[in-house]
Amino acid sequence: MNMFKLIKSKIQNFGQFLSNIMMPNISVFIAWGIMSAFFTPLGWQPNKVLAELISPMIFYLLPILIGYTGGRLIGGERGGIIGSITTVGMIASTKIPMLLGAMVSGTLGGWTIKSFDDLVKDKIKYGFEMLVNNFSIAIIGIFLTIISFLFIGPCIEFISNFIGYLLKIIVHYNLLPLIAIIIEPAKIFFLNNTINHGILSPLGLQDILVNNSSIFFLIESNPGPGLGVLLACFFFGQGNYYKSAGGASIIQFLGGVHEVYFPYVLINPKLIFSLILGSMTGIFMLVFFQGGLIGAVSPGSIISILAMTKKDLYFINIFSIFSSFIISFLTAIILLKFVNNKNVKSIHPNNSAINDNLLNYNNNKSDDFFENINTIVVACDAGMGSSAIGASILRKQIRKKNLINISVFNVSIHSIPKNVDIVITHKNLTPRAKEYAPNAKHISLTNFLDHGFYEFLVNKLIQNKNFYNTENITKINNFNKSNELEKLFQLSEKNIFLNQFADNKEQAIKIVGKYLVEQGYVKIDYIDSMLEREKITSTWLGENIALPHGTIQAKDTILKTGIIFCQFPKGVRFGDNIDDIAYLVIGIAAKNNEHVMVVSKITNALDDKKIIDKLSKTKNIKEVLLYLNI
């Protein structure tokens, strides 16, 4: 059993690595696909001149970007550079898009330069670092490019052609639908991104050069089977747990987050047959009617799929998705209604079953598990789907309860910080999460949409004395009304700075830190601790607000408690997602817990989205003070 878990973990880690190479470049795939849809001879607006831009993207830009990403994952920035150089040799040696080859060459380049850097570490004489760094990349890059040109490129081309030949045979004998027997179970174990972006997308890009569209782009990303299972669970599943399947179906079909249906299948494994049959039906329709997409889609939303569909293939693609939905839906109903389901637990979001399926406290289930919690991460395979949903729900619960000392964000498994306090993952991903954050407290769940779980977690956090719920804050406010601290820590016009601008969050933090220094709240060293704190975990709160502050170790640099309120009307990206833009950045320096009163008032005032919007645009400091009710 341990051997099976080890093999499973290794496969998932390898798959995660492939996915991490492809995922950052998905937007380029989409750009290439949209340009193909518009400007090719069969596109919406054929343009012979603009169509010349399409080929360089697939033959040069994408392979080099993939090579860079693969190298950077292994060897950092230097690995990315030499990965790009190595990929050029492979591009020059072949006549097909070298996406698979770029993965190999990029990884090889990153590993080589990392090995070299480890070998010469602490052996370079002072003053010669830049010389060695530059010439090492140049010399090793030349060597690897020649190897890539003479050996690796031709080998990858042979393998690609062989795989293409096998696929032609499979398609000729109508055997392609059988691939669903492998793909659907693999997806349930969170290998969906690996399959789609690491395997099927490169095959699709090679196939599209011959057929102008490819069914490989729509095999894994088809939302039909998952939608069928979710709606069957919602209408015919027994137990309160299945009621959340209705909301999950909307997220899965329109949002493209396929991970949301995985828990329902894992709880009732018989439903995997519905997914397989639905997927097989969709693939058969695509093969029979010659459907497909013109580019990779991510996420697998019906919106993304329609955007990547040629104008003469809309009916075929929609029909294939609908067919897979119907078959999956009907078979799931049969399995739910007529097949023995006695072993399936009926889980109510608010009952004690949470302890059975959702929580795993590193063999420690006592309340001290929740002590000294400052940062919580919700992690999934790619850090973009189910974890983003879970983090959003938890963040709202925490803001609602005024747990102002805690940060919540979502990441991919491989990006989990080692010093995070709590890591929340699906139970199938928890072993991998422990590898990246062995000292963290790990919580396993089966459904990222289970609001009952997040309520349970927040209530446990509230019981800890280190956090401040609404009742505690009310006591603090009532106490301080008769205390001189009320006046001492009130915000005034000198604490508010409007119309600030920054290109990134580091610049924004430096601006806020500069004002803290100028106001006499901190020493200048506190700014560095704020930047260090941001590296540990983002201080992004959500709702366009960030709350940067220093590390615990920086207490000695704080002269007195103070708060700076900065408005950035053009916004600054603070969170992990592209939409995590902060317009209001509130810097804090606190010697003890004296800032709780002011911060609690601010967070209460900013609970209204309309107020946040007004404060993000106002040019009147008095209006800020009025809305914050300080």
XYZ file of C-alpha atoms in Angstrom, residues 201-627:
427
model
C -2.285 20.250 -26.045
C 1.117 19.509 -27.657
C -0.486 16.685 -29.674
C -3.297 19.020 -30.692
C -0.910 21.723 -31.856
C 0.892 19.208 -34.050
C -2.398 17.833 -35.352
C -3.813 21.259 -36.162
C -1.113 21.960 -38.742
C -2.629 19.198 -40.878
C -6.333 19.353 -40.063
C -6.887 23.072 -39.221
C -8.572 21.945 -35.987
C -7.976 19.201 -33.448
C -10.204 17.079 -31.254
C -7.360 16.720 -28.737
C -8.137 20.200 -27.427
C -11.679 19.106 -26.521
C -11.096 15.647 -25.031
C -10.135 16.582 -21.473
C -11.677 20.058 -21.432
C -15.195 18.870 -22.376
C -17.449 20.070 -19.502
C -20.353 17.817 -20.542
C -19.577 14.677 -18.470
C -18.916 16.625 -15.279
C -22.070 18.698 -15.756
C -24.125 15.525 -16.185
C -22.825 14.006 -12.950
C -23.307 17.216 -10.950
C -26.900 17.779 -12.072
C -27.752 14.123 -11.451
C -26.340 14.450 -7.925
C -28.281 17.661 -7.352
C -31.675 16.339 -8.512
C -31.434 12.668 -7.546
C -28.690 12.356 -4.921
C -29.804 11.492 -1.400
C -28.429 13.556 1.441
C -27.735 17.224 2.084
C -24.199 16.900 0.760
C -25.459 16.582 -2.809
C -27.421 19.849 -2.607
C -24.260 21.834 -3.165
C -23.878 20.123 -6.566
C -26.233 22.690 -8.114
C -23.870 25.589 -7.471
C -20.907 23.437 -8.404
C -22.456 22.702 -11.807
C -22.560 26.419 -12.634
C -18.935 26.885 -11.601
C -17.884 23.823 -13.584
C -19.779 24.590 -16.804
C -19.398 28.374 -17.005
C -16.261 28.859 -14.928
C -14.440 25.797 -16.267
C -13.264 24.629 -12.829
C -13.597 20.868 -13.323
C -12.120 20.065 -9.913
C -15.438 20.893 -8.237
C -17.053 17.642 -9.358
C -14.162 15.423 -8.233
C -15.359 15.144 -4.583
C -18.808 13.916 -5.603
C -17.256 11.116 -7.648
C -14.721 10.219 -4.961
C -17.513 9.893 -2.409
C -19.495 7.667 -4.787
C -16.864 6.024 -7.061
C -19.530 4.325 -9.183
C -20.102 7.685 -10.853
C -16.774 7.295 -12.645
C -18.621 5.053 -15.121
C -20.913 7.974 -15.972
C -17.914 10.176 -16.680
C -16.266 7.535 -18.865
C -19.424 6.832 -20.891
C -20.142 10.539 -21.292
C -16.586 11.278 -22.399
C -16.583 8.345 -24.828
C -19.811 9.645 -26.362
C -18.391 13.142 -26.818
C -15.167 11.836 -28.388
C -17.120 9.547 -30.730
C -19.233 12.474 -31.949
C -16.131 14.583 -32.526
C -14.470 11.809 -34.528
C -17.586 10.945 -36.519
C -18.488 14.533 -37.433
C -14.860 15.759 -37.522
C -15.214 18.422 -34.850
C -12.533 20.036 -32.703
C -10.997 23.324 -31.608
C -8.388 25.620 -33.088
C -6.431 26.055 -29.871
C -5.964 24.952 -26.271
C -8.569 26.084 -23.750
C -7.977 26.961 -20.128
C -10.087 26.832 -18.104
C -12.392 24.220 -19.633
C -15.386 26.542 -19.703
C -18.083 26.438 -22.362
C -17.214 30.091 -22.977
C -13.548 29.280 -23.676
C -14.561 26.353 -25.883
C -16.873 28.496 -28.007
C -14.127 31.111 -28.345
C -11.769 28.434 -29.716
C -14.326 27.021 -32.182
C -14.195 27.695 -35.911
C -17.332 29.233 -37.373
C -18.228 26.040 -39.276
C -17.808 23.750 -36.255
C -20.129 25.340 -33.680
C -22.963 22.863 -34.186
C -20.657 19.826 -34.089
C -18.819 20.876 -30.927
C -21.971 21.903 -29.080
C -23.686 18.661 -30.124
C -20.753 16.563 -28.875
C -20.757 18.376 -25.506
C -24.535 18.015 -25.218
C -24.360 14.305 -26.112
C -21.711 13.653 -23.470
C -23.827 15.563 -20.938
C -26.982 13.541 -21.677
C -25.244 10.155 -21.447
C -23.405 11.112 -18.269
C -26.587 12.532 -16.719
C -28.767 9.502 -17.500
C -26.224 6.913 -16.391
C -25.541 8.862 -13.197
C -29.288 8.844 -12.410
C -29.342 5.062 -12.807
C -26.320 4.653 -10.554
C -27.735 6.995 -7.914
C -31.289 5.612 -7.901
C -31.008 1.913 -8.649
C -27.476 0.821 -7.708
C -26.753 0.038 -4.059
C -25.433 3.225 -2.406
C -25.521 2.164 1.236
C -21.829 2.819 1.639
C -22.148 6.429 0.545
C -22.157 8.748 3.551
C -24.790 11.432 3.814
C -22.839 14.427 4.996
C -24.581 17.443 6.408
C -22.405 20.548 6.286
C -22.958 21.347 9.951
C -22.743 17.950 11.609
C -19.932 15.956 13.177
C -19.184 14.116 9.929
C -16.825 16.997 9.223
C -14.348 15.436 11.624
C -14.514 12.144 9.727
C -13.964 13.293 6.161
C -12.733 16.876 6.178
C -10.117 17.241 8.872
C -6.670 15.788 9.371
C -4.706 17.574 12.056
C -1.282 15.939 11.674
C -2.351 13.463 14.379
C -3.329 16.341 16.667
C -7.057 17.045 16.993
C -6.945 19.163 20.139
C -7.888 22.818 20.167
C -4.244 23.882 20.435
C -4.047 22.919 16.767
C -5.568 26.363 16.099
C -3.197 28.395 18.269
C -0.869 31.048 16.830
C -2.413 30.983 13.358
C -1.517 33.925 11.122
C -1.562 32.489 7.605
C -3.774 29.905 5.902
C -3.320 28.707 2.343
C -5.807 26.739 0.286
C -3.920 24.677 -2.277
C -4.878 22.624 -5.318
C -3.071 21.175 -8.293
C -2.740 24.397 -10.290
C -3.675 26.956 -7.651
C -6.236 28.527 -9.975
C -9.442 26.497 -9.671
C -10.836 24.824 -6.589
C -8.312 26.458 -4.257
C -9.313 29.930 -5.459
C -12.940 29.130 -4.694
C -12.113 27.720 -1.269
C -9.875 30.649 -0.359
C -12.552 33.099 -1.444
C -15.196 31.444 0.749
C -12.866 31.233 3.750
C -11.663 34.821 3.298
C -15.260 36.089 3.356
C -16.001 34.054 6.489
C -12.915 35.465 8.188
C -13.758 39.044 7.210
C -17.326 38.522 8.392
C -16.077 37.424 11.818
C -13.403 40.148 11.973
C -10.437 37.803 12.309
C -8.198 40.660 11.307
C -4.853 39.036 12.131
C -5.102 36.253 9.570
C -4.202 36.073 5.878
C -5.801 33.627 3.442
C -4.650 32.961 -0.106
C -4.654 30.205 -2.710
C -1.611 28.620 -4.343
C -0.623 25.564 -6.340
C 0.781 22.607 -4.406
C 4.371 23.284 -5.438
C 4.145 26.951 -4.373
C 3.128 26.373 -0.750
C 5.385 28.460 1.530
C 7.342 26.317 3.981
C 6.505 28.541 6.960
C 2.747 28.794 6.473
C 0.607 27.939 9.519
C -2.291 25.932 8.037
C -2.559 24.268 4.631
C -5.982 23.202 3.338
C -6.049 20.707 0.464
C -8.160 17.953 -0.966
C -7.398 14.729 0.891
C -5.835 13.210 -2.234
C -3.354 16.079 -2.417
C -2.466 16.304 1.277
C 0.541 13.916 1.058
C 2.088 16.111 -1.634
C 1.309 19.260 0.339
C 3.157 17.845 3.350
C 6.266 17.404 1.216
C 6.360 21.134 0.450
C 5.300 22.330 3.927
C 6.305 19.610 6.422
C 6.072 21.907 9.435
C 2.609 23.275 8.666
C -0.654 22.028 10.107
C -2.582 20.258 7.365
C -6.335 20.027 6.942
C -7.825 17.680 4.360
C -11.274 18.092 2.860
C -13.367 16.455 0.171
C -15.339 19.423 -1.113
C -13.970 22.943 -1.599
C -17.538 24.295 -1.737
C -18.616 23.011 1.672
C -19.519 26.196 3.541
C -20.111 24.141 6.673
C -16.452 23.236 6.808
C -15.330 26.860 6.606
C -17.806 27.850 9.310
C -16.433 25.058 11.483
C -12.861 26.209 10.892
C -13.611 29.887 11.578
C -15.478 29.014 14.785
C -12.436 27.059 15.960
C -10.222 30.050 15.206
C -12.566 32.372 17.103
C -12.220 30.204 20.206
C -8.504 31.002 20.218
C -7.551 34.031 22.252
C -5.120 35.280 19.631
C -7.977 36.285 17.339
C -10.507 39.042 17.591
C -14.105 38.270 16.807
C -16.945 40.771 16.849
C -17.633 40.260 20.537
C -13.996 40.821 21.500
C -13.780 43.962 19.375
C -16.948 45.343 20.955
C -15.397 44.847 24.395
C -12.205 46.579 23.285
C -14.147 49.526 21.837
C -16.299 49.891 24.967
C -13.196 49.768 27.152
C -11.301 52.331 25.122
C -14.143 54.829 25.026
C -13.130 55.761 28.537
C -9.430 55.474 27.831
C -6.945 57.963 26.399
C -5.878 55.362 23.802
C -9.057 56.291 21.938
C -7.551 59.645 21.034
C -4.010 58.391 20.697
C -4.734 55.991 17.849
C -7.417 57.847 15.946
C -6.748 58.384 12.260
C -6.292 62.005 11.311
C -5.604 63.793 8.057
C -1.855 63.278 8.521
C -2.395 59.495 8.325
C -4.218 59.584 4.984
C -2.496 59.854 1.599
C -4.554 59.947 -1.587
C -3.660 59.629 -5.256
C -0.577 57.423 -4.814
C 0.914 55.405 -7.684
C 3.013 52.224 -7.811
C 3.922 49.703 -10.512
C 3.878 46.740 -8.133
C 3.156 45.837 -4.541
C 6.798 46.201 -3.508
C 6.735 49.848 -4.561
C 3.401 50.337 -2.810
C 4.758 48.856 0.416
C 7.808 51.120 0.227
C 5.527 54.146 -0.187
C 3.413 53.154 2.811
C 6.553 52.360 4.811
C 8.059 55.736 3.942
C 5.025 57.489 5.440
C 5.224 55.336 8.575
C 8.849 56.448 8.958
C 8.064 60.111 8.282
C 5.257 60.050 10.862
C 7.697 58.729 13.461
C 5.973 55.386 13.921
C 8.892 53.165 12.872
C 12.570 53.076 12.062
C 13.551 52.819 8.412
C 14.458 49.118 8.878
C 10.747 48.387 9.325
C 10.226 48.830 5.574
C 12.479 45.846 4.862
C 10.510 43.751 7.347
C 7.261 44.712 5.548
C 8.731 43.495 2.264
C 9.955 40.306 3.964
C 6.487 39.731 5.454
C 4.967 40.053 1.993
C 7.303 37.352 0.669
C 6.104 34.968 3.372
C 2.418 35.424 2.590
C 0.479 38.108 0.795
C -1.256 40.713 2.956
C -4.016 40.958 0.352
C -7.368 40.890 2.213
C -9.687 40.798 -0.767
C -12.273 43.386 -1.812
C -9.488 45.650 -3.190
C -7.780 46.072 0.185
C -4.257 45.194 1.342
C -2.923 45.379 4.903
C 0.906 45.308 4.762
C 2.863 45.128 8.001
C 6.197 43.919 9.338
C 7.297 40.570 10.688
C 7.200 39.614 14.345
C 10.973 39.873 14.443
C 10.710 43.574 13.519
C 9.024 44.631 16.779
C 12.206 46.406 17.889
C 12.009 48.744 14.873
C 8.543 50.012 15.913
C 8.698 53.289 17.864
C 4.969 53.608 18.475
C 1.753 52.156 17.106
C 0.524 53.815 13.934
C -1.552 53.329 10.811
C -1.151 54.818 7.342
C -4.046 54.827 4.869
C -2.951 55.070 1.211
C -5.188 55.257 -1.843
C -3.886 53.919 -5.168
C -6.559 54.940 -7.724
C -4.948 52.950 -10.555
C -4.627 49.879 -8.354
C -1.735 47.629 -7.363
C -1.738 43.846 -7.732
C -1.260 42.386 -4.244
C -2.703 38.886 -4.386
C -1.757 35.777 -6.326
C -4.510 36.203 -8.894
C -4.474 38.782 -11.660
C -7.687 40.329 -10.282
C -6.330 40.745 -6.734
C -5.943 44.498 -7.141
C -5.665 46.750 -4.101
C -6.883 50.319 -4.352
C -6.670 50.843 -0.606
C -3.376 49.913 1.099
C -3.357 50.263 4.882
C 0.051 50.020 6.519
C 0.267 49.000 10.177
C 2.961 49.216 12.818
C 1.889 47.893 16.213
C 3.931 47.414 19.363
C 1.293 45.295 21.090
C -2.420 44.950 20.356
C -3.141 48.679 20.532
C -4.039 48.865 16.855
C -6.960 46.447 17.156
C -9.540 49.163 17.801
C -8.629 51.302 14.791
C -8.194 48.375 12.420
C -11.476 46.840 13.524
C -13.270 50.115 12.797
C -11.637 50.322 9.402
C -12.516 46.739 8.464
C -16.087 47.235 9.655
C -16.408 50.411 7.601
C -14.902 48.780 4.524
C -17.324 45.870 4.625
C -19.506 47.784 2.163
C -18.365 47.481 -1.462
C -19.872 50.872 -2.302
C -17.755 52.562 0.361
C -14.638 50.847 -0.959
C -15.408 52.110 -4.467
C -15.896 55.669 -3.202
C -12.716 55.616 -1.125
C -10.814 54.293 -4.141
C -11.759 57.361 -6.182
C -12.263 60.209 -3.739
C -9.954 63.236 -3.731
C -11.199 64.511 -0.377
C -9.378 63.430 2.805
C -12.315 64.551 4.973
C -14.543 62.169 3.027
C -12.188 59.316 3.919
C -12.409 60.187 7.614
C -16.196 60.429 7.331
C -16.599 56.983 5.763
